[in-house]
mmCIF file of C-alpha atoms in Angstrom:
data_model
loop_
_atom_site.group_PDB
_atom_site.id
_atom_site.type_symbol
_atom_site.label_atom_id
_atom_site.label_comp_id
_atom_site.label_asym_id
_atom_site.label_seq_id
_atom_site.Cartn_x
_atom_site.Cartn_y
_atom_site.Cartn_z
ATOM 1 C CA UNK A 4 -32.836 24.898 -4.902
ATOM 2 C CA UNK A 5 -32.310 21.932 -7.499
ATOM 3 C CA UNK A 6 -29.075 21.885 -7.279
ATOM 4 C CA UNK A 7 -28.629 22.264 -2.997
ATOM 5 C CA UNK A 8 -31.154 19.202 -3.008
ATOM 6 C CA UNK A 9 -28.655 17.393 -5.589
ATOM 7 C CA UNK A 10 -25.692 18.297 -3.138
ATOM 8 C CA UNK A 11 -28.082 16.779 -0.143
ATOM 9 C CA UNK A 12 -28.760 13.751 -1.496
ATOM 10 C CA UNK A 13 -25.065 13.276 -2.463
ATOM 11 C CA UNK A 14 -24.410 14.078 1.045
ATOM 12 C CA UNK A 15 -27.111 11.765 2.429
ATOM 13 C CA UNK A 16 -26.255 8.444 0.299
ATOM 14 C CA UNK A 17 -22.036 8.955 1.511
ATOM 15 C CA UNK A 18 -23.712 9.144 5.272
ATOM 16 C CA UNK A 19 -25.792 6.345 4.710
ATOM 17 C CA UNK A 20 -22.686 4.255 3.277
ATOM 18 C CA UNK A 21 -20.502 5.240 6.392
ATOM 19 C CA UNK A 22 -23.168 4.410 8.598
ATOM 20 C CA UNK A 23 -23.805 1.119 6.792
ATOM 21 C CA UNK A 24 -20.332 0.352 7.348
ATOM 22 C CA UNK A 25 -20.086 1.637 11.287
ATOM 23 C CA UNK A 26 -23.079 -1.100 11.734
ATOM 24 C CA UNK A 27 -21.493 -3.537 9.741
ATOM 25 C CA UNK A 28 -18.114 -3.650 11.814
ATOM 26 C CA UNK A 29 -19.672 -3.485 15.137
ATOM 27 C CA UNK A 30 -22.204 -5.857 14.345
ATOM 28 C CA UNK A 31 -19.267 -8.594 13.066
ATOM 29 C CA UNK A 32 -17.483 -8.622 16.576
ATOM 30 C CA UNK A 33 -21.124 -9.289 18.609
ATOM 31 C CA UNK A 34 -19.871 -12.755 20.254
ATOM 32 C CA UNK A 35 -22.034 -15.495 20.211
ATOM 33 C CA UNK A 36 -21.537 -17.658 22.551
ATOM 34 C CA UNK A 37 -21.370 -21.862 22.370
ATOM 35 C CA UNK A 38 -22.715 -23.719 25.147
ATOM 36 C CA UNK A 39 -20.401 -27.028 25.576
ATOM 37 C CA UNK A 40 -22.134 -29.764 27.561
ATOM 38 C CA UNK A 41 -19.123 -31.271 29.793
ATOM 39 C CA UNK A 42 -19.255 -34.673 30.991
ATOM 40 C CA UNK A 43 -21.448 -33.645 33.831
ATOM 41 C CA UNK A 44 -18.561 -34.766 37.093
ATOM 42 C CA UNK A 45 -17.237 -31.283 37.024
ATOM 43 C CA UNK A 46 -14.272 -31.663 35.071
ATOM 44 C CA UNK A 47 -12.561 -30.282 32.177
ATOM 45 C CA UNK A 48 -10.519 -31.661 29.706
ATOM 46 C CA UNK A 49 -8.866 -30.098 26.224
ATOM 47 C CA UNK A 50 -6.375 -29.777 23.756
ATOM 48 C CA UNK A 51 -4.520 -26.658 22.781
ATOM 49 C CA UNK A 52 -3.079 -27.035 18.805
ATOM 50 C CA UNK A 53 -1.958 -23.902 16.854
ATOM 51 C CA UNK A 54 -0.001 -23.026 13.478
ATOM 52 C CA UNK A 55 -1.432 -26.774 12.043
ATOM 53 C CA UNK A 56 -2.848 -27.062 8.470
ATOM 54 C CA UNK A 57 -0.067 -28.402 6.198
ATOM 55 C CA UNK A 58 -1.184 -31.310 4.718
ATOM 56 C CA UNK A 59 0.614 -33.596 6.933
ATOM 57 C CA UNK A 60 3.665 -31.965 6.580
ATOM 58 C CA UNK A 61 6.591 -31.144 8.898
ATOM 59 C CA UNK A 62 5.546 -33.373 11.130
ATOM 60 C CA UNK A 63 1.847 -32.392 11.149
ATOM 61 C CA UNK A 64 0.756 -35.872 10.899
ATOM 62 C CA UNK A 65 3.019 -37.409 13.934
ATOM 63 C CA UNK A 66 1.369 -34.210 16.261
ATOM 64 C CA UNK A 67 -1.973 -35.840 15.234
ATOM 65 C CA UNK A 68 -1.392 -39.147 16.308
ATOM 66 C CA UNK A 69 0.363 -38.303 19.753
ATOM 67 C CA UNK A 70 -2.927 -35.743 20.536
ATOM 68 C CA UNK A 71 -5.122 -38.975 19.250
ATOM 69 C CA UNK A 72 -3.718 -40.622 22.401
ATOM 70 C CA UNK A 73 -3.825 -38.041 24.805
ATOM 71 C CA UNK A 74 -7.078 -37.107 24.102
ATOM 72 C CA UNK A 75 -8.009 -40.581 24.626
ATOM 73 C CA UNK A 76 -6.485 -40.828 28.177
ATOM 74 C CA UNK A 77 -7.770 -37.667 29.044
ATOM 75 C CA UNK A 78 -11.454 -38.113 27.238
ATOM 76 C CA UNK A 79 -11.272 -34.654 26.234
ATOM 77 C CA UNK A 80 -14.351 -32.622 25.805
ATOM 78 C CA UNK A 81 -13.057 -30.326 22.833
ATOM 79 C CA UNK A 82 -10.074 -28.600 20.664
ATOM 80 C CA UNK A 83 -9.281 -25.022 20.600
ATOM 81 C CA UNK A 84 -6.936 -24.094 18.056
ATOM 82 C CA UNK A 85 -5.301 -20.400 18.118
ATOM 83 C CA UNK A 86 -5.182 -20.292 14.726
ATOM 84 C CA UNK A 87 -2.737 -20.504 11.140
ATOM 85 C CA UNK A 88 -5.297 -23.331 10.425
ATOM 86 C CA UNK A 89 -4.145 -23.366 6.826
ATOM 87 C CA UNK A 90 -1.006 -22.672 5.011
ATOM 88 C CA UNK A 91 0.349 -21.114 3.743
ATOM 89 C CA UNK A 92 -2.425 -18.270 2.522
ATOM 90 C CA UNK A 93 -5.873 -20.028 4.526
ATOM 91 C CA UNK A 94 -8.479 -21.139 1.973
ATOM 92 C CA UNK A 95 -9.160 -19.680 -1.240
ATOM 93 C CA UNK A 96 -12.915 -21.038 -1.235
ATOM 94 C CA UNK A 97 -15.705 -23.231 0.367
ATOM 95 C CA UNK A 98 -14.407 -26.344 -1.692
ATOM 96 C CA UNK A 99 -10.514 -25.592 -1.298
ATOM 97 C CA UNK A 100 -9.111 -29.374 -0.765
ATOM 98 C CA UNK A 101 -6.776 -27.993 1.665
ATOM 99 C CA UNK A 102 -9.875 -28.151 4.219
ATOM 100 C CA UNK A 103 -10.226 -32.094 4.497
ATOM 101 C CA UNK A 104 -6.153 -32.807 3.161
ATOM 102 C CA UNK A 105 -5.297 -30.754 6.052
ATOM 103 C CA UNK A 106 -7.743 -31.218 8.887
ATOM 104 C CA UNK A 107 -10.187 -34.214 8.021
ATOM 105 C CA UNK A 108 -8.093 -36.062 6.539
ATOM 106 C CA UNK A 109 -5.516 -35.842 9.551
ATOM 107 C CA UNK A 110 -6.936 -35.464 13.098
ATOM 108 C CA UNK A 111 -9.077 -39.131 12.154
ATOM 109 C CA UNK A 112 -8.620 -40.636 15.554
ATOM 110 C CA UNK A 113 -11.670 -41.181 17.476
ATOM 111 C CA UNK A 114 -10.530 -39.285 20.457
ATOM 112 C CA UNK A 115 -10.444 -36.136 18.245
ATOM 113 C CA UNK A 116 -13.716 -36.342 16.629
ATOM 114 C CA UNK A 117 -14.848 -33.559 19.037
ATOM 115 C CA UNK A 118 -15.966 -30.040 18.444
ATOM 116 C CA UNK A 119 -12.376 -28.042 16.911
ATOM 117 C CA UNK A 120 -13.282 -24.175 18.398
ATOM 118 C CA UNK A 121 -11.073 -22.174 16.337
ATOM 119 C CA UNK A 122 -9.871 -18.447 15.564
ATOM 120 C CA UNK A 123 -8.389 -17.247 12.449
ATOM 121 C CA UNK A 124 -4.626 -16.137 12.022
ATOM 122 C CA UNK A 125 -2.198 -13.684 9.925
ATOM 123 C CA UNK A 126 -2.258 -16.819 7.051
ATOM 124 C CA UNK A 127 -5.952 -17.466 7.350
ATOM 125 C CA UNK A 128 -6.266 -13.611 6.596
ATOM 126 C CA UNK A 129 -4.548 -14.291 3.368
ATOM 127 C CA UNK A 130 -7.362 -16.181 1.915
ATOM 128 C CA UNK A 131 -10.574 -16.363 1.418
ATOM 129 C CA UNK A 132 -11.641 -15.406 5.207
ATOM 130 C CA UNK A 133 -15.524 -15.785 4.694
ATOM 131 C CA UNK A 134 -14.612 -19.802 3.684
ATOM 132 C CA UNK A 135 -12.815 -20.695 6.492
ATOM 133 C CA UNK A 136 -15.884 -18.864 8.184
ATOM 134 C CA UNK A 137 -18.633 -19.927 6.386
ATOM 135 C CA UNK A 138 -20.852 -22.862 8.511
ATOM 136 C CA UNK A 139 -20.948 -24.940 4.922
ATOM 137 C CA UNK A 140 -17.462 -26.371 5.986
ATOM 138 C CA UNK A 141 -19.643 -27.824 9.046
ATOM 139 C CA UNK A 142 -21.437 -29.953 6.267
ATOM 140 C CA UNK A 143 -17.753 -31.468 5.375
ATOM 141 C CA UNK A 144 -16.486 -31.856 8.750
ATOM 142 C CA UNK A 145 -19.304 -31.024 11.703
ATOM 143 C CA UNK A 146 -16.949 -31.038 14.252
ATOM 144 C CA UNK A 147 -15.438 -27.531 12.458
ATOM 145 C CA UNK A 148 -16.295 -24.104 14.099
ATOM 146 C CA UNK A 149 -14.084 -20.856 13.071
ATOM 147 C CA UNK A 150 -15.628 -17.474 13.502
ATOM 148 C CA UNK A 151 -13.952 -14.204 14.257
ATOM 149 C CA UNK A 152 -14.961 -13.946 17.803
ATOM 150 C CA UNK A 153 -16.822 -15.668 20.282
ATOM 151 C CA UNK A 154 -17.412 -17.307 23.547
ATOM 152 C CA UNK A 155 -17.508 -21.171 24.560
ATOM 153 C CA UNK A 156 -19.424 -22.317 27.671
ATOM 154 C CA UNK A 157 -17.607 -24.903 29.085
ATOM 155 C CA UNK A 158 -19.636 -24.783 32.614
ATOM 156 C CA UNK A 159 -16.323 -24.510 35.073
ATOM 157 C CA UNK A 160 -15.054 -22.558 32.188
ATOM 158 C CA UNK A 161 -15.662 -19.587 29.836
ATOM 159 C CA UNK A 162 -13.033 -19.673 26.533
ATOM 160 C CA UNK A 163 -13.390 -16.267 25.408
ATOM 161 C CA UNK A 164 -12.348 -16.662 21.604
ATOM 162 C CA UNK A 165 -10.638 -13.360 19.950
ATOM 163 C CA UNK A 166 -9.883 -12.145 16.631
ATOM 164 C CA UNK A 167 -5.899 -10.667 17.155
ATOM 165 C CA UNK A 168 -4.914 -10.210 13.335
ATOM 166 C CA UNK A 169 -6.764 -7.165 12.872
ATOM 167 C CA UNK A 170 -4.920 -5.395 16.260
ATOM 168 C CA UNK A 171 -1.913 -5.426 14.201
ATOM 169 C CA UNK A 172 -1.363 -2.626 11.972
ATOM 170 C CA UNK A 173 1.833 -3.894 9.961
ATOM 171 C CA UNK A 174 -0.303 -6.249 7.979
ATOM 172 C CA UNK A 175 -2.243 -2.857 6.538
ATOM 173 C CA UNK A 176 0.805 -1.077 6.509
ATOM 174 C CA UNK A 177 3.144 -3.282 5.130
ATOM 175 C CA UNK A 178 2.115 -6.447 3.748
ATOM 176 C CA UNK A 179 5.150 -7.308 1.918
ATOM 177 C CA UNK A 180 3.944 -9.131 -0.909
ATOM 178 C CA UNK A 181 0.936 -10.924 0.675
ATOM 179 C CA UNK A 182 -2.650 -10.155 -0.135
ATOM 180 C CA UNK A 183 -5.032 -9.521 2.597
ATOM 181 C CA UNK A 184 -8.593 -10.752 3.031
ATOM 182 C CA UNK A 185 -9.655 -7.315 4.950
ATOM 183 C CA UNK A 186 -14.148 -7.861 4.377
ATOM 184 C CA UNK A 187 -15.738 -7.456 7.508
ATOM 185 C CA UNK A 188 -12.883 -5.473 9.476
ATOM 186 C CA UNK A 189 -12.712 -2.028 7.545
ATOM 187 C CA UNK A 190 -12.378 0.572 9.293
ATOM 188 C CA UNK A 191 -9.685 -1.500 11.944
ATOM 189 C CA UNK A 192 -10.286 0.821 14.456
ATOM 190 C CA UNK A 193 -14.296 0.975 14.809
ATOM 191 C CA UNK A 194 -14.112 -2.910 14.431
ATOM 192 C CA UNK A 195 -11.079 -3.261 16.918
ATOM 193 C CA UNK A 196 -12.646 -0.979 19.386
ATOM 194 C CA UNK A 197 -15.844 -3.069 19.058
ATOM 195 C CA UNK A 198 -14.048 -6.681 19.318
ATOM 196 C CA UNK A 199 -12.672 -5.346 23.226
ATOM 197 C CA UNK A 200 -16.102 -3.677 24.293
ATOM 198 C CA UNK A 201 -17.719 -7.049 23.462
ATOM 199 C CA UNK A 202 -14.636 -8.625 25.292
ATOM 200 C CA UNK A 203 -14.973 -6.749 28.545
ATOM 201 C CA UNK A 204 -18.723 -7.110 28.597
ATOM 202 C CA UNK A 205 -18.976 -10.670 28.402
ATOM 203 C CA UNK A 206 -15.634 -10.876 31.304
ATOM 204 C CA UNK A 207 -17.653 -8.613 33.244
ATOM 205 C CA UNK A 208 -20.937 -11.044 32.988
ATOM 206 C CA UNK A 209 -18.639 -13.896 33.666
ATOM 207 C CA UNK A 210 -19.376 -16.292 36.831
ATOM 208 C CA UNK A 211 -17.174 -19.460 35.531
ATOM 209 C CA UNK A 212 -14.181 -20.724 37.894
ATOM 210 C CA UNK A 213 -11.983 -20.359 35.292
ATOM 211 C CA UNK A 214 -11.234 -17.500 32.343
ATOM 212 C CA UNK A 215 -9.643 -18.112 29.257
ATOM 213 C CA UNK A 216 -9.000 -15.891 26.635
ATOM 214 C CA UNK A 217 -7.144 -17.202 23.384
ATOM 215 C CA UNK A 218 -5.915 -15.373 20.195
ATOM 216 C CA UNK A 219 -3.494 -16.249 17.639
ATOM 217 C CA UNK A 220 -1.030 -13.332 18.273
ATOM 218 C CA UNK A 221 1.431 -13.393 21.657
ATOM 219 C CA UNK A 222 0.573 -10.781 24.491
ATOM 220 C CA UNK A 223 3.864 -12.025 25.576
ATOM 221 C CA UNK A 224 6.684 -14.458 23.815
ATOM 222 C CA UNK A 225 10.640 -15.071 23.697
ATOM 223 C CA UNK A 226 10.069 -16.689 20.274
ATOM 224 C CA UNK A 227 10.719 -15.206 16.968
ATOM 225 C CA UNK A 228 8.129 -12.562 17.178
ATOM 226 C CA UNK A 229 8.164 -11.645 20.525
ATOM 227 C CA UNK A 230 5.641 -9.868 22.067
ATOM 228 C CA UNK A 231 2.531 -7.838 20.098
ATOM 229 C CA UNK A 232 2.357 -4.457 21.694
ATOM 230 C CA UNK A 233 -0.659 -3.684 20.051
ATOM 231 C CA UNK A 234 -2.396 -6.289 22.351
ATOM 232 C CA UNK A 235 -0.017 -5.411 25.601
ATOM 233 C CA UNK A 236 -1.672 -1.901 25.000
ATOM 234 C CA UNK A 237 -4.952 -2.507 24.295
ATOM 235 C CA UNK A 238 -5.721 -6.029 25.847
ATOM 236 C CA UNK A 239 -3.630 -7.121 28.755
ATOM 237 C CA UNK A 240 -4.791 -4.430 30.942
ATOM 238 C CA UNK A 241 -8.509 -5.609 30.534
ATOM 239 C CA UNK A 242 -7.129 -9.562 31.327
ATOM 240 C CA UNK A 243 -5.736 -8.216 34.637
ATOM 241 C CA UNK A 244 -8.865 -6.090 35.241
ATOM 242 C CA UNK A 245 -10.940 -9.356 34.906
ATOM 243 C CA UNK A 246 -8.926 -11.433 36.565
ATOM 244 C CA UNK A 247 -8.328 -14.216 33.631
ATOM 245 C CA UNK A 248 -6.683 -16.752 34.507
ATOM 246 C CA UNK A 249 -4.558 -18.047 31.017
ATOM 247 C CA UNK A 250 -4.363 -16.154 28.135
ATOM 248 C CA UNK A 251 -3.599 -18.748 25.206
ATOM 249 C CA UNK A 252 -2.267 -18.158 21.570
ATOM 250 C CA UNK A 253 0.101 -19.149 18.911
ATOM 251 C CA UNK A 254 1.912 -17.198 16.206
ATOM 252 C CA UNK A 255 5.448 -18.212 17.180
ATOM 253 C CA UNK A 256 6.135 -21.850 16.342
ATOM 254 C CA UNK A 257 6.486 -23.223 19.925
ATOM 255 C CA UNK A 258 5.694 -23.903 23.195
ATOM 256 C CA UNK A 259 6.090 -21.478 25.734
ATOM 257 C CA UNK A 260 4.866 -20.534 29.338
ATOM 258 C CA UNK A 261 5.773 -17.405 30.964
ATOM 259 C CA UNK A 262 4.011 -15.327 33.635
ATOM 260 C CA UNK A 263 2.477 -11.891 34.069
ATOM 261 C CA UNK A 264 4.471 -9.733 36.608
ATOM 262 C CA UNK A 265 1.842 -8.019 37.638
ATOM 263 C CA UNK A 266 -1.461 -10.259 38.172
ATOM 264 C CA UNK A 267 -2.136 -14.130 38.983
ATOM 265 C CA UNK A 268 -2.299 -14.584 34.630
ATOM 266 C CA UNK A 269 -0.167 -17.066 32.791
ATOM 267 C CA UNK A 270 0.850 -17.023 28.910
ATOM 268 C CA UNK A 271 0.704 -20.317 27.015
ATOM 269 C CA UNK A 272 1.610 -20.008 23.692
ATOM 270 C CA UNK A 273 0.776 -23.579 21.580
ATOM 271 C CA UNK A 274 1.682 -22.733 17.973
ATOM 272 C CA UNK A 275 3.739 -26.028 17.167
ATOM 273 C CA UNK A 276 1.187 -27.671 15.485
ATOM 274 C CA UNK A 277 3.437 -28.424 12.863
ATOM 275 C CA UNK A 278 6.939 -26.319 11.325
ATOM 276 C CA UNK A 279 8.541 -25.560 13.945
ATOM 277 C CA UNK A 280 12.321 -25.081 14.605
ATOM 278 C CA UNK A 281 12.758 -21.295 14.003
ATOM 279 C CA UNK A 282 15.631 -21.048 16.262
ATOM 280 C CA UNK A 283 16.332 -18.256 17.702
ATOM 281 C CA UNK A 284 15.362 -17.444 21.247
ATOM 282 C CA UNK A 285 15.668 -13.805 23.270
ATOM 283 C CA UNK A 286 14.770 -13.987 27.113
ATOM 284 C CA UNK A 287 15.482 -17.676 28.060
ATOM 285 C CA UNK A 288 16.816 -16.627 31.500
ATOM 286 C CA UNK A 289 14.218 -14.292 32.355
ATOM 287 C CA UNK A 290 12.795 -15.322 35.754
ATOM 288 C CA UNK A 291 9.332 -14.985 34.394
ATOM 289 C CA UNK A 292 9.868 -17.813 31.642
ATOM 290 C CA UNK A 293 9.119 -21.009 33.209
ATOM 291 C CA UNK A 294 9.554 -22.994 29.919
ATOM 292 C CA UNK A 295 10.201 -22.610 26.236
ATOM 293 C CA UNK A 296 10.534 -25.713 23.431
ATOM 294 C CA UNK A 297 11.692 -24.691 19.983
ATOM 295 C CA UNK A 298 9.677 -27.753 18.196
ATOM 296 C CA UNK A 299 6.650 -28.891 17.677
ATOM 297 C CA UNK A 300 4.090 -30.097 20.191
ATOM 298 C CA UNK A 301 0.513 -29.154 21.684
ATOM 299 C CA UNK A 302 -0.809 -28.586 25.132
ATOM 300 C CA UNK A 303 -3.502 -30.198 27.520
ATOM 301 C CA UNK A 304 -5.254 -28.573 29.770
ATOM 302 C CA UNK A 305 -7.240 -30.207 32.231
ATOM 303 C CA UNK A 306 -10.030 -27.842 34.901
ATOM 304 C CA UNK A 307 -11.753 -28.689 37.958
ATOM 305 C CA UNK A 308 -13.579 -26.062 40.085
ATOM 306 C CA UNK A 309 -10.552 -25.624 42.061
ATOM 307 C CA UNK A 310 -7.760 -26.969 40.362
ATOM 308 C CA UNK A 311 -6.004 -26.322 36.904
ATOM 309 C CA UNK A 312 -3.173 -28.520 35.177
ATOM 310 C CA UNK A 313 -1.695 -27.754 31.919
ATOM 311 C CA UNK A 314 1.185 -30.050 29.992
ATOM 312 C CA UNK A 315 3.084 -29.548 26.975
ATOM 313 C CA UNK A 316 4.079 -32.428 24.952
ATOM 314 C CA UNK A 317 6.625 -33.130 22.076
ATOM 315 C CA UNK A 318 6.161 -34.451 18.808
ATOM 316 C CA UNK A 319 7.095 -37.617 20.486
ATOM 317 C CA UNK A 320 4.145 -37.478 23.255
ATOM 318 C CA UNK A 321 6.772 -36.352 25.593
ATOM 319 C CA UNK A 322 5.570 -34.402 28.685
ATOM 320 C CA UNK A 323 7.956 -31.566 28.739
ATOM 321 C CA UNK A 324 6.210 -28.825 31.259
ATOM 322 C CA UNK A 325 4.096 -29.530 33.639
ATOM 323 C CA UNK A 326 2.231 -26.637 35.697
ATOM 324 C CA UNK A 327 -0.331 -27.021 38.301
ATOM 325 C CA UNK A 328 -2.794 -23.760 39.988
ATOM 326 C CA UNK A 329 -5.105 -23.951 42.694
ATOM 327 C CA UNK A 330 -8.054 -21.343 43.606
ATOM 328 C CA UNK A 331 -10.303 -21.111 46.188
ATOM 329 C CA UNK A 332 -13.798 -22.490 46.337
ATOM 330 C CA UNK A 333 -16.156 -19.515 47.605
ATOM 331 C CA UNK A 334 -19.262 -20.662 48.603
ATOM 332 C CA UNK A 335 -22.308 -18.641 48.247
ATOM 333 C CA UNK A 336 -23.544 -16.605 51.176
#
């Protein structure tokens, strides 16, 4: 009897662990959601920015200053970045210098001191993740806000934020010679699972004119890594489903904007926020692709409740794509 109440408890405390870890990855991917007061005329205005944090470097700094004056002439409400906020392995702690050398530091201009929304990417998983998380880097710079998953508000607009790195199992399987900040998404597939239920609940509970959903990985891409099938699998059906309207990420160092085949949604990949010039290209002619830039750069996008228009600029403030959309205003019955 003592020893089959020895095996039970044994039994019960590796339950209890599992169970404690089930809760744990289901309850990371809940998204909270940011309510963004707009300027109140029914407009939209932001910036797009992805693959930044270097210091200044490769031409980090110049980016800055040409967003500094578009967000100026645009009076942007906010920032989303799609993530690589920090090279080249994210932040190794709360007080890692890299945070103000490489954000603070740079995006000074007064049009940019506006809330940055932000997601984390394959090189923020290679530090410390809960840093670049944690709200103490608000007390540094307020205008920071980085968590796995979430929603933003934006009235005309819902940005539904998503946490792509995780959907890719090569990083588990073979991380080369990286290191891997994995707390708070073991076991990948509960927590993946969890991230798209959350998804598709708060699409279906949508009413905003416009849906957005950003990640740092591609759904689709001609650049150097091409398109993630994990997330052409598992996500793009649900985008269609919900009828999204841009799906927005970086990953591969430029500018891109290609359409779905199948549905109304676009791809706009902004991940030239600073090295950029990988050079090599696969798709260019495809009648899908209505624009690719191998260099650095950023996007605008500006919303209305019936009309959408997205640019791409250079490094030299450039306008080098230019795409407009128009929906239909239904009234209420």
């Amino acid at each position: 009897m003592a020893k089959f109440s020895k095996n039970s408890m044994v039994l019960c405390f590796w339950l209890a662990i599992v169970f404690v870890m089930l809760s744990s990855a289901s309850a990371s991917t809940r998204l909270k959601k940011f309510d963004h007061p707009t300027k109140g005329d029914g407009t939209l205005n932001f910036l797009v920015i992805g693959d930044w944090g270097r210091r200044g470097t490769y031409n980090q700094s110049h980016i800055a200053h040409q967003m500094a004056k578009v967000g100026e002439k645009l009076d942007i409400d906010f920032v989303l970045s799609t993530g690589d906020n920090f090279y080249d392995n994210g932040l190794t702690g709360i007080h890692d210098t890299n945070f103000v050398e490489s954000f603070t530091n740079i995006y000074t201009a007064k049009s940019l001191q506006k809330k940055w929304y932000s997601v984390l990417g394959n090189h923020d998983y290679r530090g410390n993740v809960e840093a670049q998380l944690s709200p103490y880097l608000r007390k540094i710079d307020s205008r920071w806000i980085c968590l796995r998953s979430f929603v933003v508000n934006a009235e005309i607009a819902e940005i539904f934020m998503v946490d792509t790195t995780p959907f890719e199992s090569k990083y588990f399987t073979d991380p080369k010679d990286h290191t891997y900040d994995w707390r708070g998404v073991i076991p990948t597939n509960v927590y993946t699972a969890s991230v798209l239920k959350e998804l598709e609940k708060a699409l279906s509970e949508s009413t905003a004119k416009w849906k957005i959903v950003l990640g740092h990985h591609a759904i689709r891409s001609i650049g150097h890594h091409g398109d993630t099938q994990s997330l052409v699998d598992r996500l793009l059906p649900m985008l269609r489903a919900y009828d999204v309207d841009f799906y927005m990420n970086g990953h591969d160092h430029c500018l891109e904007h290609i359409s779905d085949t199948e549905s109304p949604l676009q791809f706009l990949v902004s991940g030239a926020g600073s090295k950029a010039w990988r050079g090599d290209v696969n798709g260019l002619n495809r009648e899908d692709v209505h624009f690719f830039h191998d260099g650095q750069g950023f996007m605008s996008v500006e919303l209305t409740p019936t009309e959408a228009e997205i640019k791409y600029y250079d490094v030299f403030g450039t306008v080098r794509h230019r795409w407009n959309r128009s929906k239909l205003l239904h009234s209420a019955m």
